[in-house]
CSV table of C-alpha atoms in Angstrom, one decimal:
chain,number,residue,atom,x,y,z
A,2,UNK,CA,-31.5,-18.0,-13.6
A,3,UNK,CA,-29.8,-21.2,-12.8
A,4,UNK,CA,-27.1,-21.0,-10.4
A,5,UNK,CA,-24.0,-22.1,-12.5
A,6,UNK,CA,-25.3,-19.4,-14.8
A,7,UNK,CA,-25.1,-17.1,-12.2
A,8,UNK,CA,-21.5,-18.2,-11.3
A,9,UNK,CA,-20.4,-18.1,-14.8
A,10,UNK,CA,-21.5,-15.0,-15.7
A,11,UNK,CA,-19.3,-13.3,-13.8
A,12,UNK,CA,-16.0,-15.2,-14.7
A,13,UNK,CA,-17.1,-14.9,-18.8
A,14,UNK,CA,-20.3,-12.9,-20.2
A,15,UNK,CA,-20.2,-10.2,-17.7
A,16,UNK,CA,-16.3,-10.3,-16.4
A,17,UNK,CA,-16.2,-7.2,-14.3
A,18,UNK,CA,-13.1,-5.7,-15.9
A,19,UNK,CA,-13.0,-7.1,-19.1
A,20,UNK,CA,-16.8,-7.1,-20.2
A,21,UNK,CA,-18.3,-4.4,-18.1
A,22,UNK,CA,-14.9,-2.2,-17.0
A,23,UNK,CA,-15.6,-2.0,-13.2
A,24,UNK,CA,-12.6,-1.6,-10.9
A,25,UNK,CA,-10.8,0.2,-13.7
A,26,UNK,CA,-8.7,2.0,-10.6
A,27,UNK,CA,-7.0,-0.7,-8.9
A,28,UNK,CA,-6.8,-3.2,-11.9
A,29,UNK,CA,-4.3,-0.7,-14.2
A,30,UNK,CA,-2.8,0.4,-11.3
A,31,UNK,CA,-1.6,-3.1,-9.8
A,32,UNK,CA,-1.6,-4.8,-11.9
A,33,UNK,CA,2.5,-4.4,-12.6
A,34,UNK,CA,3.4,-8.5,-11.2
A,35,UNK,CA,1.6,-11.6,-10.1
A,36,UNK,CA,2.2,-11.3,-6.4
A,37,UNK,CA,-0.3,-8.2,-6.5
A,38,UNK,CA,-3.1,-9.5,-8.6
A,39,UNK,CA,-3.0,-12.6,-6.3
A,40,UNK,CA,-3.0,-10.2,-3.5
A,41,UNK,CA,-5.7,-7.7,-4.9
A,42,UNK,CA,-8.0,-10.6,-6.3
A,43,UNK,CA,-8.4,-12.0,-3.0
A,44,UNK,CA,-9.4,-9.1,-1.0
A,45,UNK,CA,-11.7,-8.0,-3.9
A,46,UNK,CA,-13.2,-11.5,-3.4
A,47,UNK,CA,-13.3,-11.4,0.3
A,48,UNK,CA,-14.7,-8.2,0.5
A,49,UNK,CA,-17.3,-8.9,-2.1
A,50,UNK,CA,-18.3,-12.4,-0.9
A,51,UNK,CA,-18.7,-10.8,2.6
A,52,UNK,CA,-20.3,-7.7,1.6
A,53,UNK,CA,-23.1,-9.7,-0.8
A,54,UNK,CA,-23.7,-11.6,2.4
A,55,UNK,CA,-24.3,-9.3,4.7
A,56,UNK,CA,-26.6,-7.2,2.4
A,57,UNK,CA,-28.6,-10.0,1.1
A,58,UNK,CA,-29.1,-11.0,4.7
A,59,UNK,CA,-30.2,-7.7,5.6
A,60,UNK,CA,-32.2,-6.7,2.4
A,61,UNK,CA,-35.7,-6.1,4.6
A,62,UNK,CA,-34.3,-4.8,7.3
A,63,UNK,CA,-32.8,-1.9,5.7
A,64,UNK,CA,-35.1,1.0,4.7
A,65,UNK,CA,-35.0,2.2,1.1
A,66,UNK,CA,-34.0,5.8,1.2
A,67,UNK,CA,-30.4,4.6,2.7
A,68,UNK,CA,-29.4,1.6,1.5
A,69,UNK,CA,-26.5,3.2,-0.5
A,70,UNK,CA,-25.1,4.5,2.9
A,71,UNK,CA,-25.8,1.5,4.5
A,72,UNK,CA,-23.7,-0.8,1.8
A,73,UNK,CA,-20.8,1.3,1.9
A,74,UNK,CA,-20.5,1.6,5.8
A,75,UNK,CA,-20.8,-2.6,5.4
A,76,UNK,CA,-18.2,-2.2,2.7
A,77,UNK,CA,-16.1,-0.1,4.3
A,78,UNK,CA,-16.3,-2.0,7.5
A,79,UNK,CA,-15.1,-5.5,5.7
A,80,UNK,CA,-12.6,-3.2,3.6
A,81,UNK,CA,-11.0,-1.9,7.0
A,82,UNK,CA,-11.0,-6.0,8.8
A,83,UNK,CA,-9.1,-6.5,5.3
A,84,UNK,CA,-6.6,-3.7,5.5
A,85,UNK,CA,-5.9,-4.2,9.2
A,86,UNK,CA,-5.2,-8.1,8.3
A,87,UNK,CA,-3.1,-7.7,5.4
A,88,UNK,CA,-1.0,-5.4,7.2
A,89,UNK,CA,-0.8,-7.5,10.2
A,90,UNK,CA,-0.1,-10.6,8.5
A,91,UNK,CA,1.0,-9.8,5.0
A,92,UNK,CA,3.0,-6.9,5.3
A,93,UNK,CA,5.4,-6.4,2.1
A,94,UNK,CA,1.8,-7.4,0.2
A,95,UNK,CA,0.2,-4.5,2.2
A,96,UNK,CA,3.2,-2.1,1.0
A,97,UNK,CA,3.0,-3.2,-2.4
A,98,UNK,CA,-1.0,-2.8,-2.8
A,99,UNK,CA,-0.7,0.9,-0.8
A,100,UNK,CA,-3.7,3.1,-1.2
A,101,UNK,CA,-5.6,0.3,-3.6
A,102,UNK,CA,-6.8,-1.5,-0.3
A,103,UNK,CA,-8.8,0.9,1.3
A,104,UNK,CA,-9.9,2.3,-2.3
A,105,UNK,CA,-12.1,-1.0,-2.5
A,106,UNK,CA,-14.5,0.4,-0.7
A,107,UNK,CA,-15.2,2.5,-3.5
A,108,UNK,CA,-14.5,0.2,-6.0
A,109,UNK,CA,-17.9,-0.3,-8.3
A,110,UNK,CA,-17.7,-3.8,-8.2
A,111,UNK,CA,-18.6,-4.2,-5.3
A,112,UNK,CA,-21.0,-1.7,-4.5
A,113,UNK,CA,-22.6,-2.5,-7.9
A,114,UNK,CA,-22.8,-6.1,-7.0
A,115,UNK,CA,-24.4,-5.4,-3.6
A,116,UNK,CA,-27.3,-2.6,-5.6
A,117,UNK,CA,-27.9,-4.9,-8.6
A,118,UNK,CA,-27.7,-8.6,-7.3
A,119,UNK,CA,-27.4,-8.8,-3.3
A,120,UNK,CA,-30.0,-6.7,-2.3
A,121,UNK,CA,-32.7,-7.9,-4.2
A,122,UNK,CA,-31.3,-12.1,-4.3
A,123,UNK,CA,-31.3,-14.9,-1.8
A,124,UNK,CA,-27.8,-15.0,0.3
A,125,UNK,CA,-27.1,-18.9,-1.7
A,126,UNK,CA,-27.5,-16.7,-5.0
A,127,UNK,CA,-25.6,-13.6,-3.7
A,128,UNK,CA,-22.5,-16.3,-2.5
A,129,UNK,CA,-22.1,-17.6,-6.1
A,130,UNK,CA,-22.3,-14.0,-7.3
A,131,UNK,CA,-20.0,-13.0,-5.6
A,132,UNK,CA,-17.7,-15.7,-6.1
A,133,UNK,CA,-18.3,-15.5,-9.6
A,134,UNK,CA,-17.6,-11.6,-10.0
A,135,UNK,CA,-14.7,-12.1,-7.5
A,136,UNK,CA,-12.7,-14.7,-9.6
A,137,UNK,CA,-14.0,-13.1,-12.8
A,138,UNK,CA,-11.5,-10.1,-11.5
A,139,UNK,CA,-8.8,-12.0,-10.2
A,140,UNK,CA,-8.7,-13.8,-13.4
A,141,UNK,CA,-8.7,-10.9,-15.8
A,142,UNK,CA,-5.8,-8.9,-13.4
A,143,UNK,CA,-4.3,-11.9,-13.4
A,144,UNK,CA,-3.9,-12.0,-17.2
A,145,UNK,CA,-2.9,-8.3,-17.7
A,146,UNK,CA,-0.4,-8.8,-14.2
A,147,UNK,CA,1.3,-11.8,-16.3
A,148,UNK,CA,1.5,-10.2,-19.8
A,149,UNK,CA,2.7,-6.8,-17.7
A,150,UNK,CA,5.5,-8.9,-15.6
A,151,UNK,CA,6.7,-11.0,-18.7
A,152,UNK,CA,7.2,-8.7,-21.7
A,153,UNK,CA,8.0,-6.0,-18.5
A,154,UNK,CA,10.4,-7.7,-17.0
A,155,UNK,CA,11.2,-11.0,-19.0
A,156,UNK,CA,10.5,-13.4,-16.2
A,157,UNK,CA,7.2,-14.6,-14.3
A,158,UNK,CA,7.2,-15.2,-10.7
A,159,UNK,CA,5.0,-15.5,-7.5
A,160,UNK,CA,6.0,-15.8,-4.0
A,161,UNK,CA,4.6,-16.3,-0.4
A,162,UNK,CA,2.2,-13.2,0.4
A,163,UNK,CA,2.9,-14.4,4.1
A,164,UNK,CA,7.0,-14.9,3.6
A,165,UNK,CA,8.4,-12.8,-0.2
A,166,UNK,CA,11.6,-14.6,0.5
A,167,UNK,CA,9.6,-17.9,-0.4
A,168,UNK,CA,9.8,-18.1,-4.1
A,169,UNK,CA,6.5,-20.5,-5.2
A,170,UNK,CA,7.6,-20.3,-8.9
A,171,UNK,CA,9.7,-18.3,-10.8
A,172,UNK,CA,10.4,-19.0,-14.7
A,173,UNK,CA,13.7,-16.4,-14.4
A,174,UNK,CA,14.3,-14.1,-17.3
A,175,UNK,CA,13.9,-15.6,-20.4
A,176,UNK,CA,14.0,-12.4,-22.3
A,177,UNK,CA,17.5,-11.3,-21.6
A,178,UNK,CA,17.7,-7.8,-22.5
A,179,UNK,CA,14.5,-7.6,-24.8
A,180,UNK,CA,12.2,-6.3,-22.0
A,181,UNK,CA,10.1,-3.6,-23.0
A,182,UNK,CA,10.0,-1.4,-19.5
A,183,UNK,CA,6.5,0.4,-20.6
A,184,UNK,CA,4.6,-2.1,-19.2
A,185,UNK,CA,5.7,-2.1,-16.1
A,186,UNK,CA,4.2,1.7,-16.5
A,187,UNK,CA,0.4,2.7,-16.7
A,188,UNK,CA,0.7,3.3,-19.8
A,189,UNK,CA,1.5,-0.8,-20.4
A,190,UNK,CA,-1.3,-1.3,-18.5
A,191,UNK,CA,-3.9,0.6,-20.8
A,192,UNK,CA,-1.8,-0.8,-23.9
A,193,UNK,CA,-2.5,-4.5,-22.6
A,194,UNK,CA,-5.9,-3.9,-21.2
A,195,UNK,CA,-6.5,-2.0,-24.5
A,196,UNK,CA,-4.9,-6.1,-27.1
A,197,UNK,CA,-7.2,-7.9,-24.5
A,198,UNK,CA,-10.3,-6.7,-25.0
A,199,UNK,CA,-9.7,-5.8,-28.9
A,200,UNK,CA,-8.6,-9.9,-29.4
A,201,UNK,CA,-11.9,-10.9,-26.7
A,202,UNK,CA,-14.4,-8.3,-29.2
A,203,UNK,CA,-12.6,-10.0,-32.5
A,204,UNK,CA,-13.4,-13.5,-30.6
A,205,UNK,CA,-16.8,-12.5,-30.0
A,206,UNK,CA,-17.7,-11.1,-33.0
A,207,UNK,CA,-16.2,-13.8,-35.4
A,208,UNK,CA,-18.7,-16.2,-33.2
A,209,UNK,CA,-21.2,-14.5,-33.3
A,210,UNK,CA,-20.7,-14.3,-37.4
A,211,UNK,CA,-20.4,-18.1,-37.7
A,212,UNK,CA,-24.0,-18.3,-35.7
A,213,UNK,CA,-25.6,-16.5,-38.1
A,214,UNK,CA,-23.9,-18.5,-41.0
A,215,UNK,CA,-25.0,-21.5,-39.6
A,216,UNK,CA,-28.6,-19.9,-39.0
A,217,UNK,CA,-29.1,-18.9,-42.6
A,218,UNK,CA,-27.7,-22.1,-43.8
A,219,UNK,CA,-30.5,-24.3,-42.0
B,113,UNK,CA,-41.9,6.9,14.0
B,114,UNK,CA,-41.5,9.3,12.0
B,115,UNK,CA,-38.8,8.8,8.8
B,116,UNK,CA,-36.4,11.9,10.5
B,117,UNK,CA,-35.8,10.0,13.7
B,118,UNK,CA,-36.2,6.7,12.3
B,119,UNK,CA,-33.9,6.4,9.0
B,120,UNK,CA,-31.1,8.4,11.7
B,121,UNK,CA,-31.4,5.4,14.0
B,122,UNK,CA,-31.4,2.4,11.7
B,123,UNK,CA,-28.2,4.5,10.2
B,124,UNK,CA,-26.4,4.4,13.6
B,125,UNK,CA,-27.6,1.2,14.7
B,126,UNK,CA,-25.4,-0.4,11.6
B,127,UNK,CA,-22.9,1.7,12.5
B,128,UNK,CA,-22.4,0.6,15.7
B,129,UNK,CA,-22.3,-2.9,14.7
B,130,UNK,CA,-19.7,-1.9,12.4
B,131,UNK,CA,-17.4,-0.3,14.7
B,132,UNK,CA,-17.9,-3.1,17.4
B,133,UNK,CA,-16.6,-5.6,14.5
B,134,UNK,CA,-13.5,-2.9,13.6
B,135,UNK,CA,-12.8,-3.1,17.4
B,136,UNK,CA,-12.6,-6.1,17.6
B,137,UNK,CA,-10.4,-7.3,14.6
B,138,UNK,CA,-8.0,-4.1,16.0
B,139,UNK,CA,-7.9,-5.4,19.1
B,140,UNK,CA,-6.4,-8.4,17.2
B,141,UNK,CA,-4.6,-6.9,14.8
B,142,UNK,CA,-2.8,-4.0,16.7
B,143,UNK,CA,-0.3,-6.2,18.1
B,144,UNK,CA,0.8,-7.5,15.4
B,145,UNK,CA,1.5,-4.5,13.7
B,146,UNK,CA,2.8,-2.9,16.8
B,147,UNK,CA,5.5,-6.1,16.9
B,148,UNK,CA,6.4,-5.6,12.8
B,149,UNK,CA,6.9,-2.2,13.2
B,150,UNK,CA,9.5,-2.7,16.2
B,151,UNK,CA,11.2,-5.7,14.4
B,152,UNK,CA,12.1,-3.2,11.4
B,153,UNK,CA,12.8,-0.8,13.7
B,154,UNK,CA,15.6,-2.9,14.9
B,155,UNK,CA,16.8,-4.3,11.5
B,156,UNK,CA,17.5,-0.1,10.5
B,157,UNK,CA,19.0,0.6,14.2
B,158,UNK,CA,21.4,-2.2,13.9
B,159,UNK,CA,23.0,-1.1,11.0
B,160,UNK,CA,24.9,1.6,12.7
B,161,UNK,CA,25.5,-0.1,16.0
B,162,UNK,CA,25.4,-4.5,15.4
B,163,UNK,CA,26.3,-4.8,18.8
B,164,UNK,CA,24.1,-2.7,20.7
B,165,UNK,CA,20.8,-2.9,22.3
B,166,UNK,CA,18.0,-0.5,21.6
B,167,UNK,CA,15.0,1.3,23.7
B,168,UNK,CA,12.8,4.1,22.0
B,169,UNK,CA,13.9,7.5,23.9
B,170,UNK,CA,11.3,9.7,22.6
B,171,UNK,CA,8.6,8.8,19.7
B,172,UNK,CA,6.9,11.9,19.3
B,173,UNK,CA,9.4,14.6,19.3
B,174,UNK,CA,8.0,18.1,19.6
B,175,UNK,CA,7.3,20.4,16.9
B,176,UNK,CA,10.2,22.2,17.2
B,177,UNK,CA,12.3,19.2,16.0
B,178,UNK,CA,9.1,16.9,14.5
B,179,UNK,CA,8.9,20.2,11.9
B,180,UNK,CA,12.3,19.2,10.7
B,181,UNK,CA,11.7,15.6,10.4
B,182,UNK,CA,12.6,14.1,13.8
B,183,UNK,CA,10.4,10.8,13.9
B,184,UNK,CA,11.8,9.3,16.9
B,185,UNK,CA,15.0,9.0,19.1
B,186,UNK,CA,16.6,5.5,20.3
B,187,UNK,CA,19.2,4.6,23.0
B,188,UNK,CA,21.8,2.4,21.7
B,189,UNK,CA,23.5,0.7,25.1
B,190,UNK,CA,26.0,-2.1,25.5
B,191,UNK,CA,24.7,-3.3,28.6
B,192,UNK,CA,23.9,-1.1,30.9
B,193,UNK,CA,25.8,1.5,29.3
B,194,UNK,CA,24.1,4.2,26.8
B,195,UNK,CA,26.6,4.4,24.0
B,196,UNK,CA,24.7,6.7,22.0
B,197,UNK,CA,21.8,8.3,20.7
B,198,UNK,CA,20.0,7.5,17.2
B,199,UNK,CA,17.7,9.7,15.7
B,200,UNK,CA,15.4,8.5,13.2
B,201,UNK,CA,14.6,11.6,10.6
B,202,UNK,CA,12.2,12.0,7.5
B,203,UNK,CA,12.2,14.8,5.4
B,204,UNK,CA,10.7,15.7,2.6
B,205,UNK,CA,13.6,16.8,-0.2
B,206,UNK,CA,13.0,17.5,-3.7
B,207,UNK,CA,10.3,17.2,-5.4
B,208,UNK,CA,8.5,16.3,-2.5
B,209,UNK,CA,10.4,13.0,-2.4
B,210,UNK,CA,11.0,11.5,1.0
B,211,UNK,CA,14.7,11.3,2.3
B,212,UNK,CA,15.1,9.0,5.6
B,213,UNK,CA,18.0,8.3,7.5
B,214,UNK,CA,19.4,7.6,10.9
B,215,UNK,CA,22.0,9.6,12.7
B,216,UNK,CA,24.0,8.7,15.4
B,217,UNK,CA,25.3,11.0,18.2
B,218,UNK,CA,27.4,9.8,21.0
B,219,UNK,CA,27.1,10.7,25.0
B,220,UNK,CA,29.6,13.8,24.2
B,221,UNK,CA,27.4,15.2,21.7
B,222,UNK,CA,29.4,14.1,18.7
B,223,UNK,CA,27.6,13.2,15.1
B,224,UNK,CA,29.0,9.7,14.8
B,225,UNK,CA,27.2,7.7,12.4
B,226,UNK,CA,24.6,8.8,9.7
B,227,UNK,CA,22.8,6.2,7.2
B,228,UNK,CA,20.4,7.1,4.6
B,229,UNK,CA,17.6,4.1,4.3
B,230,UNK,CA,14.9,5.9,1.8
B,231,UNK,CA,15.7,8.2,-0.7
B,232,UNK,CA,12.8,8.6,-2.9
B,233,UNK,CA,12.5,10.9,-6.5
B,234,UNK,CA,16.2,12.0,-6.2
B,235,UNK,CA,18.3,13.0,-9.4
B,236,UNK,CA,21.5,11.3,-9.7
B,237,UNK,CA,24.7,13.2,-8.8
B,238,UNK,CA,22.3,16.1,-7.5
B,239,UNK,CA,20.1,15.3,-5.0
B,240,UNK,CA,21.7,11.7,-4.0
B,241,UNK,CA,24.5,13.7,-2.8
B,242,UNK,CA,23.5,13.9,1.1
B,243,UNK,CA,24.0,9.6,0.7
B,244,UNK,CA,27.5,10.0,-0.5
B,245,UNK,CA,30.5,10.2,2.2
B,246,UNK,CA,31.3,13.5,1.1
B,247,UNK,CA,28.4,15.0,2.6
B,248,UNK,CA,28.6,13.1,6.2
B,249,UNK,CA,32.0,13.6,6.3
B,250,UNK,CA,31.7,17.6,6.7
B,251,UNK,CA,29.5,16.8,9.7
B,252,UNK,CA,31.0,13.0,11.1
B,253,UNK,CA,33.1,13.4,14.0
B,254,UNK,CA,32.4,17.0,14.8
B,255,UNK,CA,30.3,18.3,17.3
B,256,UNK,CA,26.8,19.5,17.3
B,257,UNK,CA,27.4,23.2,18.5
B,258,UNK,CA,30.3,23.2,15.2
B,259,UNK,CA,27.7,21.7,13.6
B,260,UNK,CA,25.0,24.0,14.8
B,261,UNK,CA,26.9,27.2,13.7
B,262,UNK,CA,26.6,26.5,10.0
B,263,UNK,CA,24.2,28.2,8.2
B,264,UNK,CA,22.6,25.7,5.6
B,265,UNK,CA,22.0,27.8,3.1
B,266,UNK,CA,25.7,28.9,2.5
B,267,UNK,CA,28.3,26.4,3.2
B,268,UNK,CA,30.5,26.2,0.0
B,269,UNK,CA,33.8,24.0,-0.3
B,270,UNK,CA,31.4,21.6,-2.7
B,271,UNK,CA,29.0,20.4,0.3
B,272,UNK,CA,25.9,22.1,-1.6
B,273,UNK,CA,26.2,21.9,-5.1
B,274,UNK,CA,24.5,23.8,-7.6
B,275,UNK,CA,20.9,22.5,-8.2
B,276,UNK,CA,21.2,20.4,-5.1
B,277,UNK,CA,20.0,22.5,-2.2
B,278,UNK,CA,16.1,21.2,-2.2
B,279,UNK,CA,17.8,18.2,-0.4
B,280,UNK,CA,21.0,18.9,0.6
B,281,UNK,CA,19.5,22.3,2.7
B,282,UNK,CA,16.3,20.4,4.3
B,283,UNK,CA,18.7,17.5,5.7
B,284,UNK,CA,21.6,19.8,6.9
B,285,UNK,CA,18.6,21.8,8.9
B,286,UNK,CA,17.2,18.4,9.9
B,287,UNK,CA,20.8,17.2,11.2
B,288,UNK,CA,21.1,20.4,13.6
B,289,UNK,CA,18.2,20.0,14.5
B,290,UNK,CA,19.0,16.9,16.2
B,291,UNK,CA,21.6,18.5,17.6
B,292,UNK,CA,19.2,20.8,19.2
B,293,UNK,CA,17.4,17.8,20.6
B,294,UNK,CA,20.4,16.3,22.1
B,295,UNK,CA,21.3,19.6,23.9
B,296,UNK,CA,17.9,20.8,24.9
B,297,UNK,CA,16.3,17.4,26.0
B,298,UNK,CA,19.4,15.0,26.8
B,299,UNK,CA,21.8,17.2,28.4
B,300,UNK,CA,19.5,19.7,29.3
């Protein structure tokens, strides 16, 4: 497998959330503004680059029969660094996120990353995997965060994880008073998870419709 | 070596590297959150005395307040000078909803200032009652043995209203409680 098909894969063909519906939990849950899927998506990342790491590094070392308790105490171990940081440093982001931070250790991304790709790859291969998988996420809670915060709340912002005071961008509310509150619920979330991957199946199928046209035409 | 003894070592041995990293990011990261925590602390404290200065009294209460919700007790001074006492409170009010607030009570042993900072899950007009003046005002200004003579349950004139006692009762017992702290631990 060439690497920028290993990269890629994660981001498109095998998106985490939106292909394979991994890390169901935290992505409806948090998916309520920008600031948090910003926030989520790069501990998911960092965690998962760190954890594919580690585990590719120590695939001979580490005896067959527990390996699965072995990846979680490395996943729980980069999970906690994460938590204890974020709360240090980022500490309104840490309040947001609650619970969801230290439920990434049991997030199946990750652990199903490190059991199907790190543990049997070289740590160059397990990097881009990880990077891959790790945007892959971040992109596809950023796209249900966005559609949440906009038709939620009629405006899209993002601030300064390190200072919320610092407004980075904020559109205001163009809406006015046509919000629909919903999706600022769980059930918005499975409502917009639910369009997403309706439009990306009608995307995929209609392509896959023209490829056989053009095959039976030649 | 056998897989019993062998598969428990490798097991610890990763374990231990584990908690030797979780040290030391801790040992980092402690401090921080340590500092946070006292700077919002202050921000809550200040809003009953501006002026003041604050130092942390007594952070673990004893069950026999901590069971009411006493979280912690502060000295406000103006110099030197202890002005008051603050007691930092969180109870758990209807629905299971958190109420928190900070109550003042001065070196006579009079309730003299009483803010509510979270009140979480509460019905409007029912439950939001005990952060209306109405309710402080039946226990500003008066002293805690008044205070501690009233039984929570049964006060009338409007101070519990129908529907409202899940919170109203829990912060009331919570209130003489800190009463109880202030006679038992600071004038002892």
């Amino acid at each position: 497998m060439k690497k920028a098909q290993i990269f890629l894969a994660g981001l498109f063909k095998e998106n985490p959330v939106l292909v394979m519906f991994l890390g169901m939990c935290p992505t409806l849950a948090v998916s309520t503004n920008l600031d948090n899927a910003i926030g989520m998506g790069i501990a998911v990342i960092i965690v998962l680059l760190l954890s594919n790491i580690v585990i590719s590094l120590i695939k001979k070392l580490v005896p067959n029969e527990i390996r699965i308790p072995i990846y979680i105490v490395v996943i729980a171990t980069f999970v906690k660094i994460i938590d204890l940081l974020m709360h240090a440093f980022t500490p309104d982001l840490y309040a947001s996120l609650g619970i969801f931070i230290p439920l990434i250790v049991v997030n199946c991304i990750i652990l199903g990353r490190a059991e199907a790709f790190a543990s049997k790859n070289s740590v160059w291969d397990s990097i881009l995997d990880a990077l891959g998988m790790g945007l892959g996420f971040t992109l596809a809670l950023l796209l249900i965060s966005g559609i949440r915060q906009f038709i939620g709340t009629g405006a899209l912002f993002i601030s300064n994880p390190f200072n919320p005071t610092q407004i980075f961008f904020s559109t205001g509310n163009l809406l006015g008073q046509y919000v629909f509150g919903i999706f600022q619920t769980p059930p918005g979330a499975f409502l917009v998870l639910g369009f997403i991957v309706a439009a990306l199946n009608a995307f995929r199928l209609n392509r896959e419709k023209k490829k056989v046209l053009t095959q039976d035409k030649k | 070596m056998k897989p019993m003894v062998k598969l428990p070592i490798v097991l610890a041995l990763f374990a231990s590297v584990a908690t030797a990293g979780l040290a030391f990011v801790y040992h980092i990261a402690n401090p921080i959150i340590q500092q946070n925590q006292i700077a919002e602390e202050a921000d809550t404290l200040a809003q009953l005395y501006p002026s003041a200065t604050f130092e942390l009294y007594d952070d673990s209460p004893s069950a026999e307040y901590a069971d009411y919700g006493v979280t912690s007790v502060y000295t406000a001074k103006n110099g030197t000078t202890i002005i008051a006492y603050l007691y930092r409170v969180s109870i758990k009010a209807y629905k299971g909803g958190e109420v928190r607030y900070l109550l003042s009570i001065d070196i006579n042993g009079i309730y003299r200032g009483f803010k509510v900072l979270v009140m979480e899950d509460q019905t409007s007009g029912i439950g939001t009652i005990v952060a209306e003046p109405s309710f402080s005002a039946r226990f500003l200004n008066q002293s805690i043995e008044d205070i501690g003579e009233l039984d929570p349950t049964n006060l009338g004139n409007g101070v519990i209203v129908s529907g409202a006692t899940r919170t109203t009762q829990p912060t009331l017992m919570s209130i003489q409680a800190c009463g109880r702290h202030f006679q038992n631990e600071i004038e002892g």
